[in-house]
Structures are given as structure tokens and as C-alpha cells.
JSON list of C-alpha atoms and ligand atoms in Angstrom, two decimals:
[
{"chain": "Z", "resi": 1, "resn": "MET", "atom": "CA", "xyz": [121.57, 48.59, 98.84]},
{"chain": "Z", "resi": 2, "resn": "ASN", "atom": "CA", "xyz": [120.72, 52.26, 99.50]},
{"chain": "Z", "resi": 3, "resn": "VAL", "atom": "CA", "xyz": [124.51, 53.98, 100.29]},
{"chain": "Z", "resi": 4, "resn": "ARG", "atom": "CA", "xyz": [124.74, 57.89, 100.46]},
{"chain": "Z", "resi": 5, "resn": "GLY", "atom": "CA", "xyz": [128.08, 60.16, 100.10]},
{"chain": "Z", "resi": 6, "resn": "SER", "atom": "CA", "xyz": [128.52, 63.82, 99.75]},
{"chain": "Z", "resi": 7, "resn": "CYS", "atom": "CA", "xyz": [131.08, 66.24, 99.29]},
{"chain": "Z", "resi": 8, "resn": "LEU", "atom": "CA", "xyz": [133.62, 67.99, 101.81]},
{"chain": "Z", "resi": 9, "resn": "CYS", "atom": "CA", "xyz": [131.44, 70.86, 102.37]},
{"chain": "Z", "resi": 10, "resn": "GLY", "atom": "CA", "xyz": [128.06, 69.16, 102.35]},
{"chain": "Z", "resi": 11, "resn": "GLY", "atom": "CA", "xyz": [126.37, 71.03, 99.47]},
{"chain": "Z", "resi": 12, "resn": "ILE", "atom": "CA", "xyz": [126.57, 67.72, 97.28]},
{"chain": "Z", "resi": 13, "resn": "ARG", "atom": "CA", "xyz": [124.60, 64.67, 98.92]},
{"chain": "Z", "resi": 14, "resn": "TYR", "atom": "CA", "xyz": [124.06, 61.65, 96.65]},
{"chain": "Z", "resi": 15, "resn": "GLU", "atom": "CA", "xyz": [122.44, 57.87, 96.93]},
{"chain": "Z", "resi": 16, "resn": "VAL", "atom": "CA", "xyz": [123.35, 54.87, 95.05]},
{"chain": "Z", "resi": 17, "resn": "ASP", "atom": "CA", "xyz": [120.42, 52.63, 95.02]},
{"chain": "Z", "resi": 18, "resn": "GLY", "atom": "CA", "xyz": [121.67, 49.30, 93.96]},
{"chain": "Z", "resi": 19, "resn": "ALA", "atom": "CA", "xyz": [124.37, 46.96, 93.53]},
{"chain": "Z", "resi": 20, "resn": "PHE", "atom": "CA", "xyz": [128.02, 47.98, 93.34]},
{"chain": "Z", "resi": 21, "resn": "GLY", "atom": "CA", "xyz": [130.40, 46.08, 91.02]},
{"chain": "Z", "resi": 22, "resn": "GLY", "atom": "CA", "xyz": [133.92, 45.69, 91.49]},
{"chain": "Z", "resi": 23, "resn": "VAL", "atom": "CA", "xyz": [136.21, 48.14, 93.16]},
{"chain": "Z", "resi": 24, "resn": "VAL", "atom": "CA", "xyz": [140.18, 48.97, 92.15]},
{"chain": "Z", "resi": 25, "resn": "ASN", "atom": "CA", "xyz": [142.62, 51.31, 93.56]},
{"chain": "Z", "resi": 26, "resn": "CYS", "atom": "CA", "xyz": [143.30, 53.22, 90.46]},
{"chain": "Z", "resi": 27, "resn": "HIS", "atom": "CA", "xyz": [147.32, 54.15, 90.24]},
{"chain": "Z", "resi": 28, "resn": "CYS", "atom": "CA", "xyz": [147.15, 56.34, 87.06]},
{"chain": "Z", "resi": 29, "resn": "SER", "atom": "CA", "xyz": [148.18, 59.64, 86.72]},
{"chain": "Z", "resi": 30, "resn": "MET", "atom": "CA", "xyz": [145.09, 61.31, 86.29]},
{"chain": "Z", "resi": 31, "resn": "CYS", "atom": "CA", "xyz": [143.09, 59.86, 89.15]},
{"chain": "Z", "resi": 32, "resn": "ARG", "atom": "CA", "xyz": [146.31, 60.77, 91.61]},
{"chain": "Z", "resi": 33, "resn": "LYS", "atom": "CA", "xyz": [146.01, 64.35, 89.95]},
{"chain": "Z", "resi": 34, "resn": "ALA", "atom": "CA", "xyz": [142.32, 64.73, 90.62]},
{"chain": "Z", "resi": 35, "resn": "THR", "atom": "CA", "xyz": [142.37, 63.36, 94.01]},
{"chain": "Z", "resi": 36, "resn": "GLY", "atom": "CA", "xyz": [145.93, 64.26, 95.25]},
{"chain": "Z", "resi": 37, "resn": "ALA", "atom": "CA", "xyz": [146.34, 61.06, 96.37]},
{"chain": "Z", "resi": 38, "resn": "ALA", "atom": "CA", "xyz": [148.46, 58.03, 95.72]},
{"chain": "Z", "resi": 39, "resn": "PHE", "atom": "CA", "xyz": [145.07, 55.95, 94.28]},
{"chain": "Z", "resi": 40, "resn": "ARG", "atom": "CA", "xyz": [141.49, 56.89, 93.94]},
{"chain": "Z", "resi": 41, "resn": "THR", "atom": "CA", "xyz": [139.73, 53.59, 95.18]},
{"chain": "Z", "resi": 42, "resn": "ARG", "atom": "CA", "xyz": [136.83, 53.65, 92.47]},
{"chain": "Z", "resi": 43, "resn": "ALA", "atom": "CA", "xyz": [133.40, 51.28, 92.15]},
{"chain": "Z", "resi": 44, "resn": "ALA", "atom": "CA", "xyz": [132.10, 50.58, 88.71]},
{"chain": "Z", "resi": 45, "resn": "ILE", "atom": "CA", "xyz": [127.90, 51.01, 89.22]},
{"chain": "Z", "resi": 46, "resn": "PRO", "atom": "CA", "xyz": [125.12, 51.36, 87.12]},
{"chain": "Z", "resi": 47, "resn": "THR", "atom": "CA", "xyz": [124.44, 54.67, 86.15]},
{"chain": "Z", "resi": 48, "resn": "ALA", "atom": "CA", "xyz": [120.49, 53.78, 87.23]},
{"chain": "Z", "resi": 49, "resn": "ALA", "atom": "CA", "xyz": [121.40, 53.22, 90.44]},
{"chain": "Z", "resi": 50, "resn": "PHE", "atom": "CA", "xyz": [123.11, 56.62, 91.15]},
{"chain": "Z", "resi": 51, "resn": "CYS", "atom": "CA", "xyz": [121.13, 60.25, 92.11]},
{"chain": "Z", "resi": 52, "resn": "TRP", "atom": "CA", "xyz": [121.98, 63.22, 93.28]},
{"chain": "Z", "resi": 53, "resn": "LEU", "atom": "CA", "xyz": [119.72, 64.12, 96.32]},
{"chain": "Z", "resi": 54, "resn": "THR", "atom": "CA", "xyz": [121.24, 67.80, 96.80]},
{"chain": "Z", "resi": 55, "resn": "GLY", "atom": "CA", "xyz": [123.21, 70.57, 95.25]},
{"chain": "Z", "resi": 56, "resn": "GLU", "atom": "CA", "xyz": [123.43, 69.40, 91.44]},
{"chain": "Z", "resi": 57, "resn": "ASP", "atom": "CA", "xyz": [123.81, 72.65, 90.78]},
{"chain": "Z", "resi": 58, "resn": "LEU", "atom": "CA", "xyz": [126.96, 72.47, 92.15]},
{"chain": "Z", "resi": 59, "resn": "VAL", "atom": "CA", "xyz": [128.47, 69.69, 90.07]},
{"chain": "Z", "resi": 60, "resn": "SER", "atom": "CA", "xyz": [131.10, 71.19, 87.82]},
{"chain": "Z", "resi": 61, "resn": "LYS", "atom": "CA", "xyz": [132.37, 68.92, 85.24]},
{"chain": "Z", "resi": 62, "resn": "TYR", "atom": "CA", "xyz": [135.80, 68.13, 83.82]},
{"chain": "Z", "resi": 63, "resn": "ASN", "atom": "CA", "xyz": [136.98, 66.12, 80.45]},
{"chain": "Z", "resi": 64, "resn": "SER", "atom": "CA", "xyz": [140.05, 64.25, 81.42]},
{"chain": "Z", "resi": 65, "resn": "SER", "atom": "CA", "xyz": [140.16, 62.04, 78.20]},
{"chain": "Z", "resi": 66, "resn": "PRO", "atom": "CA", "xyz": [137.66, 62.15, 75.15]},
{"chain": "Z", "resi": 67, "resn": "ASN", "atom": "CA", "xyz": [134.93, 59.81, 76.02]},
{"chain": "Z", "resi": 68, "resn": "GLU", "atom": "CA", "xyz": [135.54, 60.81, 80.18]},
{"chain": "Z", "resi": 69, "resn": "THR", "atom": "CA", "xyz": [134.25, 63.25, 82.52]},
{"chain": "Z", "resi": 70, "resn": "ARG", "atom": "CA", "xyz": [134.80, 63.68, 85.79]},
{"chain": "Z", "resi": 71, "resn": "ALA", "atom": "CA", "xyz": [132.61, 65.16, 88.40]},
{"chain": "Z", "resi": 72, "resn": "PHE", "atom": "CA", "xyz": [133.63, 67.40, 91.71]},
{"chain": "Z", "resi": 73, "resn": "CYS", "atom": "CA", "xyz": [132.12, 69.96, 93.46]},
{"chain": "Z", "resi": 74, "resn": "ARG", "atom": "CA", "xyz": [132.88, 73.72, 92.61]},
{"chain": "Z", "resi": 75, "resn": "VAL", "atom": "CA", "xyz": [133.08, 75.20, 95.82]},
{"chain": "Z", "resi": 76, "resn": "CYS", "atom": "CA", "xyz": [135.19, 72.12, 97.93]},
{"chain": "Z", "resi": 77, "resn": "GLY", "atom": "CA", "xyz": [137.07, 69.84, 94.98]},
{"chain": "Z", "resi": 78, "resn": "PRO", "atom": "CA", "xyz": [136.52, 66.54, 95.92]},
{"chain": "Z", "resi": 79, "resn": "THR", "atom": "CA", "xyz": [135.85, 63.91, 92.91]},
{"chain": "Z", "resi": 80, "resn": "LEU", "atom": "CA", "xyz": [132.56, 62.81, 92.56]},
{"chain": "Z", "resi": 81, "resn": "PRO", "atom": "CA", "xyz": [130.85, 60.26, 89.95]},
{"chain": "Z", "resi": 82, "resn": "THR", "atom": "CA", "xyz": [132.81, 59.86, 86.49]},
{"chain": "Z", "resi": 83, "resn": "PHE", "atom": "CA", "xyz": [130.85, 59.56, 83.02]},
{"chain": "Z", "resi": 84, "resn": "PHE", "atom": "CA", "xyz": [131.58, 57.52, 80.22]},
{"chain": "Z", "resi": 85, "resn": "SER", "atom": "CA", "xyz": [130.46, 58.86, 77.08]},
{"chain": "Z", "resi": 86, "resn": "ASP", "atom": "CA", "xyz": [130.75, 55.72, 75.15]},
{"chain": "Z", "resi": 87, "resn": "ARG", "atom": "CA", "xyz": [129.42, 53.41, 78.11]},
{"chain": "Z", "resi": 88, "resn": "PRO", "atom": "CA", "xyz": [126.61, 55.77, 79.33]},
{"chain": "Z", "resi": 89, "resn": "ASP", "atom": "CA", "xyz": [124.86, 53.10, 81.34]},
{"chain": "Z", "resi": 90, "resn": "GLU", "atom": "CA", "xyz": [127.87, 52.59, 83.79]},
{"chain": "Z", "resi": 91, "resn": "LEU", "atom": "CA", "xyz": [129.72, 55.24, 86.07]},
{"chain": "Z", "resi": 92, "resn": "GLY", "atom": "CA", "xyz": [132.48, 54.59, 88.04]},
{"chain": "Z", "resi": 93, "resn": "LEU", "atom": "CA", "xyz": [132.31, 56.26, 91.87]},
{"chain": "Z", "resi": 94, "resn": "PRO", "atom": "CA", "xyz": [134.76, 56.99, 94.13]},
{"chain": "Z", "resi": 95, "resn": "LEU", "atom": "CA", "xyz": [134.31, 55.64, 97.48]},
{"chain": "Z", "resi": 96, "resn": "GLY", "atom": "CA", "xyz": [136.51, 58.38, 99.42]},
{"chain": "Z", "resi": 97, "resn": "THR", "atom": "CA", "xyz": [133.49, 60.52, 99.37]},
{"chain": "Z", "resi": 98, "resn": "LEU", "atom": "CA", "xyz": [130.65, 58.02, 101.13]},
{"chain": "Z", "resi": 99, "resn": "ASP", "atom": "CA", "xyz": [129.21, 58.23, 104.03]},
{"chain": "Z", "resi": 100, "resn": "ASP", "atom": "CA", "xyz": [128.21, 54.80, 104.11]},
{"chain": "Z", "resi": 101, "resn": "ASP", "atom": "CA", "xyz": [129.65, 51.45, 104.42]},
{"chain": "Z", "resi": 102, "resn": "PRO", "atom": "CA", "xyz": [128.99, 50.04, 100.80]},
{"chain": "Z", "resi": 103, "resn": "GLY", "atom": "CA", "xyz": [129.72, 46.61, 101.80]},
{"chain": "Z", "resi": 104, "resn": "ILE", "atom": "CA", "xyz": [132.51, 45.78, 99.16]},
{"chain": "Z", "resi": 105, "resn": "ARG", "atom": "CA", "xyz": [136.01, 46.41, 99.43]},
{"chain": "Z", "resi": 106, "resn": "PRO", "atom": "CA", "xyz": [138.73, 46.72, 96.53]},
{"chain": "Z", "resi": 107, "resn": "SER", "atom": "CA", "xyz": [139.67, 43.49, 94.64]},
{"chain": "Z", "resi": 108, "resn": "ALA", "atom": "CA", "xyz": [142.83, 44.62, 92.82]},
{"chain": "Z", "resi": 109, "resn": "HIS", "atom": "CA", "xyz": [145.38, 47.67, 92.37]},
{"chain": "Z", "resi": 110, "resn": "VAL", "atom": "CA", "xyz": [145.40, 48.95, 88.50]},
{"chain": "Z", "resi": 111, "resn": "TRP", "atom": "CA", "xyz": [147.20, 51.16, 86.37]},
{"chain": "Z", "resi": 112, "resn": "VAL", "atom": "CA", "xyz": [150.06, 50.33, 88.62]},
{"chain": "Z", "resi": 113, "resn": "ASP", "atom": "CA", "xyz": [152.93, 51.11, 86.41]},
{"chain": "Z", "resi": 114, "resn": "SER", "atom": "CA", "xyz": [151.73, 54.93, 86.14]},
{"chain": "Z", "resi": 115, "resn": "LYS", "atom": "CA", "xyz": [152.21, 54.22, 90.75]},
{"chain": "Z", "resi": 116, "resn": "ALA", "atom": "CA", "xyz": [153.76, 57.28, 92.51]},
{"chain": "Z", "resi": 117, "resn": "PRO", "atom": "CA", "xyz": [157.10, 56.27, 93.52]},
{"chain": "Z", "resi": 118, "resn": "TRP", "atom": "CA", "xyz": [156.63, 57.50, 96.80]},
{"chain": "Z", "resi": 119, "resn": "TRP", "atom": "CA", "xyz": [153.68, 54.55, 97.55]},
{"chain": "Z", "resi": 120, "resn": "ASP", "atom": "CA", "xyz": [154.48, 51.26, 98.23]},
{"chain": "Z", "resi": 121, "resn": "ILE", "atom": "CA", "xyz": [151.42, 48.82, 97.89]},
{"chain": "Z", "resi": 122, "resn": "THR", "atom": "CA", "xyz": [151.86, 46.23, 101.11]},
{"chain": "Z", "resi": 123, "resn": "ASP", "atom": "CA", "xyz": [148.42, 44.65, 100.72]},
{"chain": "Z", "resi": 124, "resn": "ALA", "atom": "CA", "xyz": [148.65, 41.44, 98.76]},
{"chain": "Z", "resi": 125, "resn": "LEU", "atom": "CA", "xyz": [145.48, 42.31, 96.52]},
{"chain": "Z", "resi": 126, "resn": "PRO", "atom": "CA", "xyz": [146.73, 41.25, 92.81]},
{"chain": "Z", "resi": 127, "resn": "GLN", "atom": "CA", "xyz": [148.18, 43.80, 90.95]},
{"chain": "Z", "resi": 128, "resn": "HIS", "atom": "CA", "xyz": [147.87, 45.10, 87.02]},
{"chain": "Z", "resi": 129, "resn": "SER", "atom": "CA", "xyz": [150.13, 47.29, 85.20]},
{"chain": "Z", "resi": 130, "resn": "GLU", "atom": "CA", "xyz": [147.05, 49.00, 83.16]},
{"chain": "Z", "resi": 131, "resn": "GLY", "atom": "CA", "xyz": [143.56, 48.55, 83.52]},
{"chain": "Z", "resi": 132, "resn": "ILE", "atom": "CA", "xyz": [142.06, 44.98, 84.07]},
{"chain": "Z", "resi": 133, "resn": "GLN", "atom": "CA", "xyz": [139.27, 43.10, 82.21]},
{"chain": "Z", "resi": 134, "resn": "PRO", "atom": "CA", "xyz": [135.06, 43.76, 82.56]},
{"chain": "Z", "resi": 135, "resn": "ALA", "atom": "CA", "xyz": [134.68, 39.74, 83.40]},
{"chain": "Z", "resi": 136, "resn": "SER", "atom": "CA", "xyz": [138.05, 40.13, 86.32]},
{"chain": "Z", "resi": 137, "resn": "ILE", "atom": "CA", "xyz": [135.82, 42.27, 88.46]},
{"chain": "Z", "resi": 138, "resn": "GLY", "atom": "CA", "xyz": [132.31, 42.42, 86.66]},
{"chain": "Z", "resi": 139, "resn": "LEU", "atom": "CA", "xyz": [131.80, 45.84, 85.48]},
{"chain": "Z", "resi": 140, "resn": "ARG", "atom": "CA", "xyz": [134.28, 47.47, 83.49]},
{"chain": "Z", "resi": 141, "resn": "SER", "atom": "CA", "xyz": [137.70, 48.85, 85.46]},
{"chain": "Z", "resi": 142, "resn": "THR", "atom": "CA", "xyz": [138.98, 51.35, 83.61]},
{"chain": "Z", "resi": 143, "resn": "PRO", "atom": "CA", "xyz": [139.41, 54.71, 85.27]},
{"chain": "U", "resi": 1, "resn": "ZN", "atom": "ZN1", "xyz": [131.20, 70.39, 98.21]},
{"chain": "U", "resi": 2, "resn": "ZN", "atom": "ZN1", "xyz": [142.75, 56.20, 87.36]}
]
């Protein structure tokens, strides 16, 4: 499957050509800070399936954890993929910047212990106090 996404200003466009792994709603404080939202919906995808189409020169990166680098547009700021130095074959793609429907839906809430107090989870998806194991969603699910 071929799915495209872009940032708010449109300067950055990317494409995912391949299967998406598991999708989770991550409530960790870093994802909340990075997005300014109650949680960040993200999919695990193979790094080889991702490519920048335009605007790679506008991509800035922030090391939010020792092995974790979050990409964003330096013009308009949205969170773009997260890269992991200890598992470079996988990245975390926030679904909010997609322009197409990836055809998959979140399967769980993770890091619920860090959830915003002003947000109540009202759906029936499983809730995990921290991250969940790879076997649960296909690819790894840490934020
Ligand atoms: Zn932008
Ligand atoms: Zn997170």
C-alpha cells in the first residue's frame, strides 16, 4: 500500500510504501508535549518503507531520549517520524500528518499512567499502563 502525508505548511511531503505495523495511542508525556494533544496516534513502520518526497531540508530533529530522535518541520512544527538509533529498521509514524487513509486503526492505548488528567478514554480499546511488547502489535510499540 502506498500512503502519503505532509506537514502543515506543505513544505514537507513523505510517502510510506509498505505495510504498517501496529497502531497505538501513546499518552506518554513526551508525545503529549510534542503534539500539544491528549495523545499521539502512531504506527510502527519499516524504515525501508518510508521516504521523504519533498522538503527534507526543512526537517529538524530533536533527541527526546538517548535512542530516540523526533523529526518535525522547522517551519510549521508538526511531529513527523520518530527514529530509533537502537533499532534503525523501524520508525514511529504519527498518523496525524497523513493525507491518505492507511486502512488501519489503533489497537490500544499505551502509557496510560502518564495520561493527561483532563482527558477521559471513552473507547473500549485495551489500556496499558506503560508501553506494550512487540508481540502484542506486530512491531514494537514504545513511543
Ligand atoms: Zn511544514
Ligand atoms: Zn509517547
